[in-house]
N, C-alpha and C. Protein backbone atom coordinates (compact mmCIF):
# COMPACT_ATOMS: atom_id res chain seq x y z
N GLY A 1 50.65 132.73 139.95
CA GLY A 1 50.41 134.17 140.32
C GLY A 1 49.19 134.25 141.29
N THR A 2 49.01 135.50 141.14
CA THR A 2 47.66 135.84 141.85
C THR A 2 46.80 136.81 141.31
N ALA A 3 45.58 136.64 141.12
CA ALA A 3 44.71 137.92 140.58
C ALA A 3 43.53 137.96 141.30
N GLU A 4 42.89 139.22 141.29
CA GLU A 4 41.40 139.15 141.87
C GLU A 4 40.71 139.22 140.40
N GLY A 5 39.49 138.76 140.71
CA GLY A 5 38.27 138.89 139.86
C GLY A 5 38.00 137.30 139.15
N SER A 6 37.57 137.74 138.23
CA SER A 6 37.25 136.14 137.12
C SER A 6 38.59 135.63 136.33
N ALA A 7 38.55 134.36 136.30
CA ALA A 7 39.51 133.99 135.26
C ALA A 7 38.80 133.37 133.92
N LEU A 8 39.33 133.23 132.88
CA LEU A 8 38.72 133.21 131.58
C LEU A 8 38.36 131.64 131.56
N PRO A 9 37.85 131.01 130.70
CA PRO A 9 37.24 129.60 130.98
C PRO A 9 38.73 128.83 130.82
N ALA A 10 38.31 127.46 131.17
CA ALA A 10 39.41 126.58 131.54
C ALA A 10 40.43 126.12 130.30
N ASP A 11 39.59 126.06 129.20
CA ASP A 11 39.80 125.93 127.95
C ASP A 11 40.84 126.81 127.11
N VAL A 12 40.89 127.97 128.02
CA VAL A 12 41.72 129.25 127.42
C VAL A 12 43.09 128.53 128.05
N ALA A 13 44.65 129.05 126.92
CA ALA A 13 45.84 129.00 127.66
C ALA A 13 46.62 130.03 126.94
N ILE A 14 47.43 130.33 127.86
CA ILE A 14 48.56 131.07 127.21
C ILE A 14 50.09 130.10 126.99
N VAL A 15 50.40 130.06 125.56
CA VAL A 15 51.41 129.23 125.08
C VAL A 15 52.69 129.96 125.02
N ALA A 16 53.49 129.34 125.73
CA ALA A 16 55.04 129.73 125.59
C ALA A 16 55.89 128.95 124.59
N SER A 17 56.23 129.60 123.69
CA SER A 17 57.13 128.74 122.35
C SER A 17 58.39 128.73 123.06
N LEU A 18 59.08 127.88 122.36
CA LEU A 18 60.44 127.56 122.61
C LEU A 18 61.25 127.51 121.27
N ARG A 19 62.44 128.35 121.05
CA ARG A 19 62.99 128.22 119.90
C ARG A 19 64.45 127.75 120.33
N THR A 20 65.34 127.15 119.41
CA THR A 20 66.39 126.77 119.49
C THR A 20 67.24 127.21 118.06
N ALA A 21 68.42 126.62 118.01
CA ALA A 21 69.33 127.42 116.85
C ALA A 21 68.69 126.61 115.28
N LEU A 22 68.22 125.35 115.65
CA LEU A 22 67.70 124.70 114.34
C LEU A 22 66.36 125.29 113.65
N ALA A 23 66.50 125.26 112.38
CA ALA A 23 65.10 126.42 112.03
C ALA A 23 64.34 125.19 111.05
N ASN A 24 64.09 124.08 111.59
CA ASN A 24 63.24 123.26 111.78
C ASN A 24 61.90 123.19 112.74
N ARG A 25 61.24 121.91 112.69
CA ARG A 25 60.29 121.53 113.86
C ARG A 25 61.13 121.00 114.62
N SER A 26 61.89 120.39 114.29
CA SER A 26 62.65 120.07 115.82
C SER A 26 63.36 120.86 116.76
N GLY A 27 63.54 122.39 115.77
CA GLY A 27 64.12 122.95 117.15
C GLY A 27 63.20 124.14 117.68
N ARG A 28 61.66 123.43 117.51
CA ARG A 28 60.47 124.26 118.32
C ARG A 28 60.17 123.84 119.25
N GLY A 29 59.43 124.13 120.23
CA GLY A 29 58.85 123.21 121.40
C GLY A 29 58.02 124.51 121.97
N ARG A 30 56.79 123.80 122.79
CA ARG A 30 55.58 124.77 123.39
C ARG A 30 55.25 123.95 124.59
N PHE A 31 54.56 124.90 125.34
CA PHE A 31 53.90 124.27 126.42
C PHE A 31 53.05 125.30 127.04
N TYR A 32 51.62 124.84 127.62
CA TYR A 32 50.74 125.41 128.22
C TYR A 32 50.67 125.72 129.29
N LEU A 33 50.17 127.46 129.72
CA LEU A 33 50.24 127.84 130.94
C LEU A 33 48.75 128.06 131.21
N PRO A 34 48.30 127.91 132.25
CA PRO A 34 46.84 127.96 132.60
C PRO A 34 46.30 129.20 132.32
N GLN A 35 45.02 128.89 132.33
CA GLN A 35 44.19 130.21 131.93
C GLN A 35 44.45 131.71 133.22
N PRO A 36 44.59 132.81 132.43
CA PRO A 36 44.68 133.78 133.12
C PRO A 36 43.58 134.28 133.77
N ALA A 37 43.71 135.62 134.17
CA ALA A 37 42.60 136.10 135.12
C ALA A 37 41.96 137.13 133.77
N ALA A 38 40.77 137.40 133.72
CA ALA A 38 40.20 137.99 132.46
C ALA A 38 40.79 139.69 132.56
N SER A 39 41.39 140.09 133.98
CA SER A 39 41.89 141.41 133.79
C SER A 39 43.15 141.50 132.81
N THR A 40 43.57 140.50 132.43
CA THR A 40 44.53 140.42 130.97
C THR A 40 44.00 140.83 129.78
N LEU A 41 42.70 140.85 129.64
CA LEU A 41 42.05 141.17 128.54
C LEU A 41 42.47 142.64 127.90
N THR A 42 42.69 142.72 126.69
CA THR A 42 42.62 144.10 126.38
C THR A 42 41.36 144.29 125.72
N ALA A 43 41.05 145.48 124.85
CA ALA A 43 39.79 145.99 124.81
C ALA A 43 39.14 145.10 123.21
N THR A 44 40.21 144.53 122.83
CA THR A 44 40.02 143.70 121.47
C THR A 44 40.10 142.05 121.70
N GLY A 45 40.49 141.80 122.98
CA GLY A 45 40.20 140.57 123.51
C GLY A 45 41.75 139.61 123.40
N ARG A 46 42.64 140.27 123.62
CA ARG A 46 43.85 139.98 123.54
C ARG A 46 44.52 139.65 124.62
N LEU A 47 46.09 139.17 125.08
CA LEU A 47 46.40 139.35 126.01
C LEU A 47 47.27 140.57 126.03
N SER A 48 47.44 141.15 127.15
CA SER A 48 47.76 142.81 127.27
C SER A 48 49.47 142.80 127.29
N GLY A 49 50.09 143.32 126.69
CA GLY A 49 51.47 143.68 126.85
C GLY A 49 52.08 143.53 127.91
N ALA A 50 51.39 144.26 128.98
CA ALA A 50 51.94 144.07 130.52
C ALA A 50 51.89 142.58 130.99
N ALA A 51 50.69 141.71 130.74
CA ALA A 51 50.77 140.38 131.06
C ALA A 51 51.72 139.79 130.24
N GLN A 52 52.03 140.18 129.05
CA GLN A 52 53.44 139.10 128.43
C GLN A 52 54.58 139.63 128.86
N THR A 53 54.76 140.51 129.30
CA THR A 53 56.13 141.14 129.81
C THR A 53 56.25 140.29 131.17
N GLN A 54 54.97 140.63 132.34
CA GLN A 54 55.03 139.67 133.31
C GLN A 54 55.18 138.33 133.19
N ILE A 55 54.81 137.65 132.13
CA ILE A 55 55.12 136.12 132.27
C ILE A 55 56.41 135.95 131.82
N LEU A 56 56.98 136.77 130.63
CA LEU A 56 58.45 136.52 130.30
C LEU A 56 59.21 136.86 131.35
N THR A 57 58.77 137.45 132.04
CA THR A 57 59.93 137.91 133.47
C THR A 57 59.76 136.78 134.47
N ALA A 58 58.98 136.21 134.58
CA ALA A 58 58.41 135.06 135.77
C ALA A 58 59.49 133.71 135.18
N LEU A 59 59.16 133.43 133.60
CA LEU A 59 59.72 132.35 133.05
C LEU A 59 61.45 132.78 133.17
N GLU A 60 61.86 133.99 132.71
CA GLU A 60 63.12 134.10 132.71
C GLU A 60 63.87 134.12 134.17
N ALA A 61 63.16 134.50 134.85
CA ALA A 61 63.55 134.14 136.63
C ALA A 61 63.90 132.59 137.07
N ALA A 62 62.82 131.99 136.62
CA ALA A 62 62.69 130.65 136.69
C ALA A 62 63.75 129.88 136.00
N TRP A 63 64.03 129.97 134.86
CA TRP A 63 65.10 129.17 134.32
C TRP A 63 66.49 129.87 134.45
N SER A 64 66.78 131.27 135.01
CA SER A 64 67.81 131.32 135.54
C SER A 64 68.14 130.62 136.72
N THR A 65 67.03 130.37 137.67
CA THR A 65 67.50 129.39 138.53
C THR A 65 67.72 127.82 138.33
N TYR A 66 66.99 127.66 137.12
CA TYR A 66 67.32 126.06 136.58
C TYR A 66 68.56 126.18 136.10
N ASN A 67 69.17 127.25 135.44
CA ASN A 67 70.63 127.04 134.87
C ASN A 67 71.68 126.94 135.51
N LEU A 68 71.51 127.00 137.17
CA LEU A 68 72.35 126.98 137.72
C LEU A 68 72.72 125.06 138.30
N VAL A 69 71.69 124.35 137.42
CA VAL A 69 72.28 122.84 137.63
C VAL A 69 71.71 122.44 136.40
N GLY A 70 71.55 122.89 135.02
CA GLY A 70 71.34 121.89 133.99
C GLY A 70 70.94 123.23 132.56
N THR A 71 70.83 122.76 131.70
CA THR A 71 70.25 123.52 130.57
C THR A 71 69.21 123.38 129.90
N PRO A 72 68.05 124.17 130.21
CA PRO A 72 66.84 123.56 129.33
C PRO A 72 66.97 123.29 127.72
N VAL A 73 66.12 122.26 127.36
CA VAL A 73 66.28 121.87 125.92
C VAL A 73 65.11 121.62 125.19
N VAL A 74 64.95 121.57 124.14
CA VAL A 74 63.92 120.93 123.25
C VAL A 74 64.34 119.24 122.79
N TYR A 75 63.40 118.50 123.32
CA TYR A 75 63.83 117.14 122.70
C TYR A 75 63.06 116.98 121.62
N SER A 76 63.74 116.52 120.38
CA SER A 76 63.06 115.99 119.18
C SER A 76 62.91 114.60 119.28
N ARG A 77 61.30 114.37 119.23
CA ARG A 77 61.00 112.94 118.94
C ARG A 77 61.56 112.05 117.65
N THR A 78 61.33 112.71 116.52
CA THR A 78 61.84 112.51 115.25
C THR A 78 63.34 112.23 115.46
N ASN A 79 64.24 112.92 115.49
CA ASN A 79 65.81 112.76 115.83
C ASN A 79 66.32 112.26 117.07
N ARG A 80 65.53 112.05 117.77
CA ARG A 80 66.00 111.26 119.12
C ARG A 80 67.02 112.27 119.63
N SER A 81 67.07 113.72 119.67
CA SER A 81 67.87 114.28 120.12
C SER A 81 67.60 115.65 120.82
N THR A 82 68.52 116.46 121.86
CA THR A 82 68.12 117.62 122.26
C THR A 82 68.57 118.82 121.48
N ALA A 83 68.21 119.87 121.80
CA ALA A 83 68.61 121.06 121.39
C ALA A 83 68.59 122.17 122.31
N ILE A 84 69.63 123.21 122.55
CA ILE A 84 69.41 124.08 123.91
C ILE A 84 68.46 125.08 123.34
N ILE A 85 67.86 125.71 124.10
CA ILE A 85 66.89 126.58 123.88
C ILE A 85 67.45 127.84 123.83
N ASN A 86 67.36 128.68 122.83
CA ASN A 86 67.92 129.97 122.65
C ASN A 86 66.87 131.34 123.23
N THR A 87 65.91 131.13 123.10
CA THR A 87 64.79 132.25 123.30
C THR A 87 63.40 131.66 123.14
N PHE A 88 62.47 132.22 123.76
CA PHE A 88 61.03 132.15 124.51
C PHE A 88 60.51 132.82 123.99
N ASN A 89 59.08 132.83 123.75
CA ASN A 89 58.31 133.77 123.35
C ASN A 89 56.81 133.71 124.02
N ILE A 90 56.09 134.71 124.07
CA ILE A 90 54.53 134.61 124.53
C ILE A 90 53.64 135.15 123.54
N GLY A 91 53.15 134.78 122.81
CA GLY A 91 51.79 135.38 122.05
C GLY A 91 50.89 136.21 122.48
N ASP A 92 50.10 137.28 122.15
CA ASP A 92 49.05 137.77 122.30
C ASP A 92 47.75 137.39 122.33
N LEU A 93 47.71 136.12 121.71
CA LEU A 93 46.50 135.35 121.15
C LEU A 93 46.10 134.45 122.46
N TYR A 94 45.08 134.21 122.78
CA TYR A 94 45.03 132.83 123.66
C TYR A 94 45.00 131.67 122.78
N ASP A 95 45.06 130.56 123.33
CA ASP A 95 45.09 129.17 122.91
C ASP A 95 44.27 128.17 123.43
N THR A 96 44.39 127.32 122.77
CA THR A 96 43.96 126.19 123.60
C THR A 96 44.37 124.92 123.24
N GLN A 97 44.34 123.83 123.86
CA GLN A 97 45.15 122.58 123.34
C GLN A 97 44.54 122.16 122.29
N ARG A 98 43.40 122.06 122.00
CA ARG A 98 42.66 121.67 120.91
C ARG A 98 42.83 122.41 119.84
N GLY A 99 43.44 123.48 119.57
CA GLY A 99 43.42 124.18 118.32
C GLY A 99 43.78 125.45 118.13
N ARG A 100 44.27 125.72 117.02
CA ARG A 100 44.95 127.44 117.39
C ARG A 100 43.83 128.39 116.30
N GLU A 101 44.03 129.48 116.45
CA GLU A 101 43.21 130.62 115.85
C GLU A 101 44.38 131.02 114.58
N SER A 102 44.46 130.40 113.72
CA SER A 102 45.59 130.68 112.51
C SER A 102 45.11 131.70 111.15
N ALA A 103 43.81 132.19 111.73
CA ALA A 103 43.42 133.48 110.88
C ALA A 103 43.74 134.60 111.34
N LEU A 104 44.41 135.00 112.30
CA LEU A 104 44.80 135.91 113.23
C LEU A 104 46.34 136.28 113.10
N ASN A 105 46.79 137.47 112.63
CA ASN A 105 48.15 137.67 112.99
C ASN A 105 48.30 137.83 114.62
N GLU A 106 49.45 137.28 115.23
CA GLU A 106 49.62 137.34 116.45
C GLU A 106 50.99 138.19 116.65
N ALA A 107 50.99 139.50 117.45
CA ALA A 107 52.00 140.05 117.74
C ALA A 107 52.82 139.24 119.18
N ARG A 108 53.91 138.83 119.05
CA ARG A 108 54.62 138.11 119.93
C ARG A 108 56.06 139.16 120.70
N ALA A 109 56.12 138.62 121.97
CA ALA A 109 57.17 139.11 123.07
C ALA A 109 58.09 138.24 123.40
N VAL A 110 59.46 138.55 122.75
CA VAL A 110 60.39 137.35 122.78
C VAL A 110 61.42 137.87 123.54
N GLU A 111 62.09 136.66 124.31
CA GLU A 111 62.92 136.82 125.44
C GLU A 111 64.30 136.14 125.09
N VAL A 112 65.66 136.47 125.30
CA VAL A 112 66.77 135.34 124.85
C VAL A 112 66.69 134.59 126.56
N MET A 113 67.20 133.53 126.35
CA MET A 113 67.30 132.31 126.98
C MET A 113 68.60 133.00 127.82
N PRO A 114 68.18 132.87 129.33
CA PRO A 114 69.52 133.46 130.25
C PRO A 114 70.50 132.24 130.52
């Protein structure tokens, strides 16, 4: 995407969490999106609801096109199997690939896989 103004530091990321019908670790996946613009911050330092919605909309559009040729899945290294992604979500806390803020409660916006 495009945005005017400053970006957040390079170690800040937004995480897209993937969920399947499996209710264990094998049924979850995630990937990291690059740091967003500073304009996506709320007054409390979280990702704004509008930014969450924009990201979910963009991911849904990307996967809708992809679904014409295949089905997105989560691969389990433990089971050596795949599971179809049912939903994906974006939280309102920024993450880093080195660690998470586990002490804060996070509000998540969820979307059904197209």
